[in-house]
C-alpha positions as a Markdown table, in Angstrom:
| # | Residue | x | y | z |
|---|---|---|---|---|
| 1 | Met | -5.2 | -3.1 | -22.6 |
| 2 | Lys | -4.3 | 0.1 | -24.4 |
| 3 | Leu | -6.6 | 3.1 | -24.0 |
| 4 | Ser | -5.4 | 4.4 | -27.3 |
| 5 | Ser | -7.0 | 1.4 | -29.1 |
| 6 | Ser | -9.1 | -1.4 | -27.6 |
| 7 | Gly | -9.1 | 0.0 | -24.1 |
| 8 | Ser | -10.8 | 3.3 | -25.1 |
| 9 | Leu | -13.4 | 1.4 | -27.1 |
| 10 | Leu | -14.0 | -0.9 | -24.1 |
| 11 | Ala | -14.3 | 2.0 | -21.7 |
| 12 | Lys | -16.7 | 3.8 | -24.0 |
| 13 | Ser | -18.9 | 0.6 | -24.3 |
| 14 | Phe | -19.0 | 0.5 | -20.5 |
| 15 | Phe | -19.6 | 4.2 | -19.7 |
| 16 | Ser | -21.9 | 6.4 | -21.8 |
| 17 | Ser | -24.7 | 9.0 | -21.7 |
| 18 | Glu | -27.1 | 6.1 | -21.1 |
| 19 | Asn | -25.7 | 5.2 | -17.7 |
| 20 | Ala | -24.0 | 8.4 | -16.5 |
| 21 | Ser | -26.9 | 9.5 | -14.3 |
| 22 | Thr | -27.0 | 6.1 | -12.5 |
| 23 | Tyr | -23.3 | 5.6 | -12.0 |
| 24 | Asp | -23.1 | 6.9 | -8.4 |
| 25 | Thr | -25.9 | 4.6 | -7.3 |
| 26 | Leu | -24.6 | 1.6 | -9.2 |
| 27 | Val | -21.0 | 1.8 | -7.9 |
| 28 | Lys | -22.3 | 2.2 | -4.4 |
| 29 | Leu | -24.5 | -0.8 | -4.6 |
| 30 | Ala | -22.2 | -3.0 | -6.7 |
| 31 | Thr | -19.2 | -2.5 | -4.3 |
| 32 | Phe | -21.4 | -2.8 | -1.2 |
| 33 | Gly | -20.4 | 0.7 | -0.2 |
| 34 | Arg | -16.7 | 0.0 | -0.4 |
| 35 | Asp | -16.1 | 2.4 | -3.3 |
| 36 | Ser | -16.3 | 5.4 | -1.0 |
| 37 | Ile | -13.8 | 3.8 | 1.4 |
| 38 | Trp | -11.4 | 3.0 | -1.4 |
| 39 | Lys | -11.5 | 6.5 | -2.7 |
| 40 | Gln | -11.0 | 8.0 | 0.7 |
| 41 | Asn | -7.9 | 5.8 | 1.2 |
| 42 | Leu | -6.7 | 7.0 | -2.3 |
| 43 | Ala | -7.0 | 10.6 | -1.3 |
| 44 | Arg | -5.6 | 10.2 | 2.2 |
| 45 | Pro | -1.9 | 10.5 | 1.3 |
| 46 | Leu | -2.5 | 14.1 | 0.0 |
| 47 | Lys | -0.6 | 16.7 | 2.1 |
| 48 | Lys | -1.1 | 20.4 | 2.6 |
| 49 | Asp | 1.7 | 21.2 | 0.1 |
| 50 | His | -0.2 | 19.3 | -2.6 |
| 51 | Arg | -1.8 | 22.4 | -3.9 |
| 52 | Cys | -2.5 | 21.5 | -7.6 |
| 53 | Ile | -4.2 | 18.1 | -8.0 |
| 54 | Leu | -5.3 | 16.2 | -11.1 |
| 55 | Asp | -8.2 | 13.8 | -10.6 |
| 56 | Leu | -7.6 | 11.6 | -13.7 |
| 57 | Ala | -10.6 | 9.5 | -14.9 |
| 58 | Thr | -12.7 | 11.7 | -12.7 |
| 59 | Gly | -16.0 | 10.2 | -13.8 |
| 60 | Thr | -18.9 | 11.9 | -11.9 |
| 61 | Gly | -16.5 | 13.5 | -9.4 |
| 62 | Ile | -16.8 | 11.0 | -6.5 |
| 63 | Leu | -13.1 | 11.0 | -5.8 |
| 64 | Ser | -12.8 | 14.8 | -5.9 |
| 65 | Ser | -15.5 | 15.0 | -3.2 |
| 66 | Tyr | -13.0 | 13.3 | -0.8 |
| 67 | Ile | -10.2 | 15.8 | -1.6 |
| 68 | Ser | -10.1 | 18.5 | 1.1 |
| 69 | His | -10.5 | 21.9 | -0.3 |
| 70 | Glu | -8.1 | 24.0 | 1.7 |
| 71 | Gln | -7.6 | 27.6 | 0.7 |
| 72 | Gly | -5.6 | 27.9 | -2.4 |
| 73 | Arg | -5.9 | 24.3 | -3.5 |
| 74 | Val | -6.7 | 23.7 | -7.2 |
| 75 | Val | -8.4 | 20.5 | -8.4 |
| 76 | Val | -8.5 | 19.6 | -12.1 |
| 77 | Gly | -10.6 | 16.8 | -13.6 |
| 78 | Ser | -10.1 | 14.8 | -16.7 |
| 79 | Asp | -12.1 | 12.0 | -18.2 |
| 80 | Leu | -12.7 | 10.1 | -21.5 |
| 81 | Ile | -16.5 | 10.3 | -21.3 |
| 82 | Phe | -18.0 | 13.8 | -21.7 |
| 83 | Asp | -21.4 | 13.1 | -20.2 |
| 84 | Tyr | -19.7 | 12.0 | -16.9 |
| 85 | Leu | -17.8 | 15.3 | -16.8 |
| 86 | Leu | -21.1 | 17.2 | -17.0 |
| 87 | Leu | -22.2 | 15.4 | -13.8 |
| 88 | Ala | -18.8 | 16.0 | -12.2 |
| 89 | Lys | -19.1 | 19.7 | -12.9 |
| 90 | Glu | -22.5 | 19.9 | -11.1 |
| 91 | Arg | -21.2 | 18.3 | -7.9 |
| 92 | His | -17.8 | 19.9 | -7.5 |
| 93 | Ser | -16.0 | 23.1 | -8.1 |
| 94 | Tyr | -13.1 | 22.3 | -10.5 |
| 95 | Arg | -10.6 | 24.8 | -11.7 |
| 96 | Leu | -10.7 | 23.0 | -15.1 |
| 97 | Leu | -12.3 | 19.9 | -16.6 |
| 98 | Thr | -10.9 | 18.3 | -19.7 |
| 99 | Asn | -12.2 | 15.6 | -22.0 |
| 100 | Ser | -9.1 | 13.6 | -22.9 |
| 101 | Val | -7.4 | 10.2 | -22.8 |
| 102 | Ala | -4.9 | 9.3 | -20.0 |
| 103 | Glu | -2.0 | 8.7 | -22.3 |
| 104 | Phe | -2.0 | 12.1 | -23.9 |
| 105 | Leu | -2.9 | 14.8 | -21.4 |
| 106 | Pro | -3.3 | 18.5 | -22.4 |
| 107 | Phe | -1.2 | 19.9 | -19.7 |
| 108 | Lys | 2.3 | 21.5 | -19.6 |
| 109 | Glu | 5.2 | 19.9 | -17.8 |
| 110 | Lys | 5.6 | 19.9 | -14.0 |
| 111 | Ile | 2.3 | 21.5 | -13.2 |
| 112 | Phe | 0.7 | 19.1 | -10.7 |
| 113 | Asp | 1.7 | 18.3 | -7.2 |
| 114 | Ala | -0.4 | 15.0 | -7.3 |
| 115 | Val | -2.2 | 12.9 | -9.8 |
| 116 | Leu | -4.9 | 10.5 | -8.5 |
| 117 | Ser | -7.0 | 8.0 | -10.5 |
| 118 | Ser | -9.6 | 5.4 | -9.7 |
| 119 | Tyr | -10.7 | 2.5 | -12.0 |
| 120 | Leu | -8.3 | 3.7 | -14.8 |
| 121 | Ala | -5.2 | 1.5 | -14.7 |
| 122 | Lys | -6.8 | -1.7 | -16.1 |
| 123 | Tyr | -7.8 | 0.0 | -19.3 |
| 124 | Val | -4.7 | 1.9 | -20.2 |
| 125 | Asp | -1.2 | 1.6 | -21.8 |
| 126 | Val | 0.6 | 1.7 | -18.4 |
| 127 | Gln | 3.9 | 2.6 | -19.9 |
| 128 | Gln | 2.6 | 5.7 | -21.6 |
| 129 | Val | 0.4 | 6.8 | -18.6 |
| 130 | Val | 3.3 | 6.6 | -16.2 |
| 131 | Gln | 5.5 | 8.6 | -18.6 |
| 132 | Glu | 2.7 | 11.2 | -18.8 |
| 133 | His | 2.5 | 11.3 | -15.0 |
| 134 | Trp | 6.2 | 11.9 | -14.8 |
| 135 | Arg | 6.0 | 14.7 | -17.3 |
| 136 | Ile | 3.2 | 16.6 | -15.7 |
| 137 | Leu | 4.3 | 16.1 | -12.0 |
| 138 | Lys | 6.5 | 18.5 | -10.2 |
| 139 | Asp | 9.5 | 17.1 | -8.4 |
| 140 | Gly | 8.3 | 15.5 | -5.2 |
| 141 | Gly | 4.9 | 14.9 | -6.7 |
| 142 | Leu | 2.6 | 12.1 | -5.7 |
| 143 | Val | 1.0 | 9.4 | -8.0 |
| 144 | Ala | -1.9 | 7.3 | -6.6 |
| 145 | Phe | -3.7 | 4.6 | -8.6 |
| 146 | His | -6.7 | 2.6 | -7.5 |
| 147 | Asp | -8.5 | -0.2 | -9.3 |
| 148 | Phe | -10.1 | -3.6 | -9.0 |
| 149 | Thr | -7.9 | -6.7 | -8.5 |
| 150 | Leu | -8.6 | -10.5 | -8.7 |
| 151 | Pro | -8.5 | -11.9 | -5.2 |
| 152 | Arg | -6.1 | -14.8 | -4.7 |
| 153 | Gly | -7.5 | -16.5 | -1.6 |
| 154 | Arg | -9.4 | -19.6 | -2.7 |
| 155 | Val | -12.7 | -18.9 | -0.8 |
| 156 | Val | -12.8 | -15.2 | -1.7 |
| 157 | Asn | -11.9 | -16.0 | -5.3 |
| 158 | Gln | -14.8 | -18.4 | -5.6 |
| 159 | Leu | -17.2 | -15.9 | -4.0 |
| 160 | Trp | -15.8 | -13.2 | -6.4 |
| 161 | Tyr | -16.7 | -15.4 | -9.5 |
| 162 | Leu | -20.1 | -16.1 | -8.0 |
| 163 | Tyr | -20.7 | -12.4 | -7.5 |
| 164 | Phe | -20.1 | -11.7 | -11.2 |
| 165 | Leu | -22.4 | -14.5 | -12.1 |
| 166 | Phe | -25.2 | -12.7 | -10.3 |
| 167 | Leu | -24.2 | -9.5 | -12.0 |
| 168 | Arg | -24.6 | -11.1 | -15.4 |
| 169 | Leu | -28.1 | -12.1 | -14.5 |
| 170 | Gly | -28.7 | -8.5 | -13.4 |
| 171 | Gly | -27.5 | -7.3 | -16.8 |
| 172 | Arg | -30.7 | -8.8 | -18.3 |
| 173 | Phe | -32.8 | -6.3 | -16.5 |
| 174 | Val | -30.5 | -3.2 | -16.3 |
| 175 | Lys | -29.7 | -2.7 | -20.0 |
| 176 | Ser | -27.6 | 0.4 | -19.6 |
| 177 | Trp | -25.1 | -1.6 | -17.5 |
| 178 | Lys | -25.3 | -4.9 | -19.3 |
| 179 | Asn | -21.8 | -4.6 | -20.9 |
| 180 | Val | -20.2 | -3.8 | -17.6 |
| 181 | Phe | -22.0 | -6.6 | -15.8 |
| 182 | Cys | -21.1 | -9.2 | -18.4 |
| 183 | Glu | -17.5 | -8.1 | -19.3 |
| 184 | Leu | -15.9 | -6.4 | -16.3 |
| 185 | Asp | -14.8 | -9.7 | -14.6 |
| 186 | Lys | -13.0 | -10.7 | -17.8 |
| 187 | Val | -11.2 | -7.4 | -17.9 |
| 188 | Ile | -10.0 | -7.8 | -14.3 |
| 189 | Val | -8.9 | -11.4 | -14.8 |
| 190 | Lys | -6.8 | -10.5 | -17.9 |
| 191 | Ser | -5.3 | -7.3 | -16.4 |
| 192 | Asp | -1.9 | -7.4 | -14.8 |
| 193 | Trp | -2.1 | -3.7 | -14.0 |
| 194 | Val | -0.6 | -4.0 | -10.5 |
| 195 | Glu | 2.6 | -5.8 | -11.6 |
| 196 | Asn | 2.9 | -3.8 | -14.7 |
| 197 | Leu | 2.4 | -0.5 | -13.0 |
| 198 | Ile | 4.9 | -1.2 | -10.2 |
| 199 | Ala | 7.5 | -2.3 | -12.7 |
| 200 | Glu | 6.9 | 0.8 | -14.9 |
| 201 | Leu | 7.0 | 3.2 | -11.9 |
| 202 | Lys | 10.3 | 1.8 | -10.9 |
| 203 | Arg | 11.7 | 1.9 | -14.4 |
| 204 | Thr | 10.6 | 5.5 | -14.9 |
| 205 | Gly | 12.3 | 6.6 | -11.7 |
| 206 | Phe | 9.5 | 6.9 | -9.1 |
| 207 | Lys | 10.5 | 6.2 | -5.5 |
| 208 | Ser | 8.7 | 5.2 | -2.3 |
| 209 | Ile | 6.4 | 2.9 | -4.3 |
| 210 | Asn | 3.8 | 1.2 | -2.2 |
| 211 | Cys | 1.0 | -1.2 | -2.9 |
| 212 | Lys | -1.8 | -2.0 | -0.5 |
| 213 | Tyr | -4.7 | -4.3 | -1.1 |
| 214 | Tyr | -8.2 | -3.8 | 0.3 |
| 215 | Thr | -11.4 | -5.8 | 0.9 |
| 216 | Cys | -9.9 | -9.3 | 0.8 |
| 217 | Gly | -7.7 | -8.5 | -2.2 |
| 218 | Thr | -10.5 | -7.2 | -4.5 |
| 219 | Ser | -9.0 | -3.7 | -4.8 |
| 220 | Ala | -5.6 | -2.1 | -4.6 |
| 221 | Val | -4.0 | 1.3 | -4.2 |
| 222 | Ile | -0.5 | 2.0 | -5.5 |
| 223 | Leu | 1.5 | 5.1 | -4.5 |
| 224 | Gly | 4.7 | 6.6 | -5.8 |
| 225 | Ile | 6.8 | 9.7 | -5.5 |
| 226 | Lys | 8.6 | 11.6 | -8.3 |
| 227 | Pro | 12.0 | 12.5 | -6.7 |
C-alpha cells in the first residue's frame, strides 16, 4: 500500500484525535505486552556513535522512550498524525517533531546516523521510503524497521485469525478503535512488506541486511546499513 494514496487514508482512518489518548493502553493490551519488547529490540542495535536519530512514525513516543539519551544525542520524531505528536511531545524531549509522510521527509541529505520505525512499513510505498532513508542517512547509517507479520505456523496462524475475530467483536464496544479492530488483519495479510523491503534495501545498496522474527512469527525487525 502506498502512503501517498490509499495508505495515508487508511492510516488516518486507524489513528486520529479520537483514539490518540488511549493508544498506549490499547497497544499494550492488544499485544499482550509484547509491543515494549519489540520496540526495545528495535532500539537495541543503536550504538554510541549514533548521535542523531530519527524516530519515524513516532506515534505517542513509545519507541523514543527506549532510546538511551546519552549526552549529545539528538532524537527527532516524525509522524503522519498531528494529535499523536502532541502526546509524544509531552512524554519525551525531542530536538524536533515534524508532521509529515514517510515518503517525503523534510530533512536535508546525510543528516541522521540512524532511522527507526515501528508499525510503518505495511502502509508505505517501500521503494520511496527506502530511497528517502538512503538520502537522509549518513554513510554507515543504520535503518531499522519493525511491523506485524502473518505467522506461517499452522497452529499459530489459526490462533492469530481467532484473535482478530475477538478483536472484531471488541470493535462493537470500543468505537474509536473499530476500524483498526476490523481491518488490521486484512492489511497484514495483504502486505508483503518483509519481502519487498529486503529486496528494495538490497537494490538501493544497503548492506548487512538482517531480518529477525519475534513472538511466533507475528512481528519482525529488519536492519540494514548504508555503506
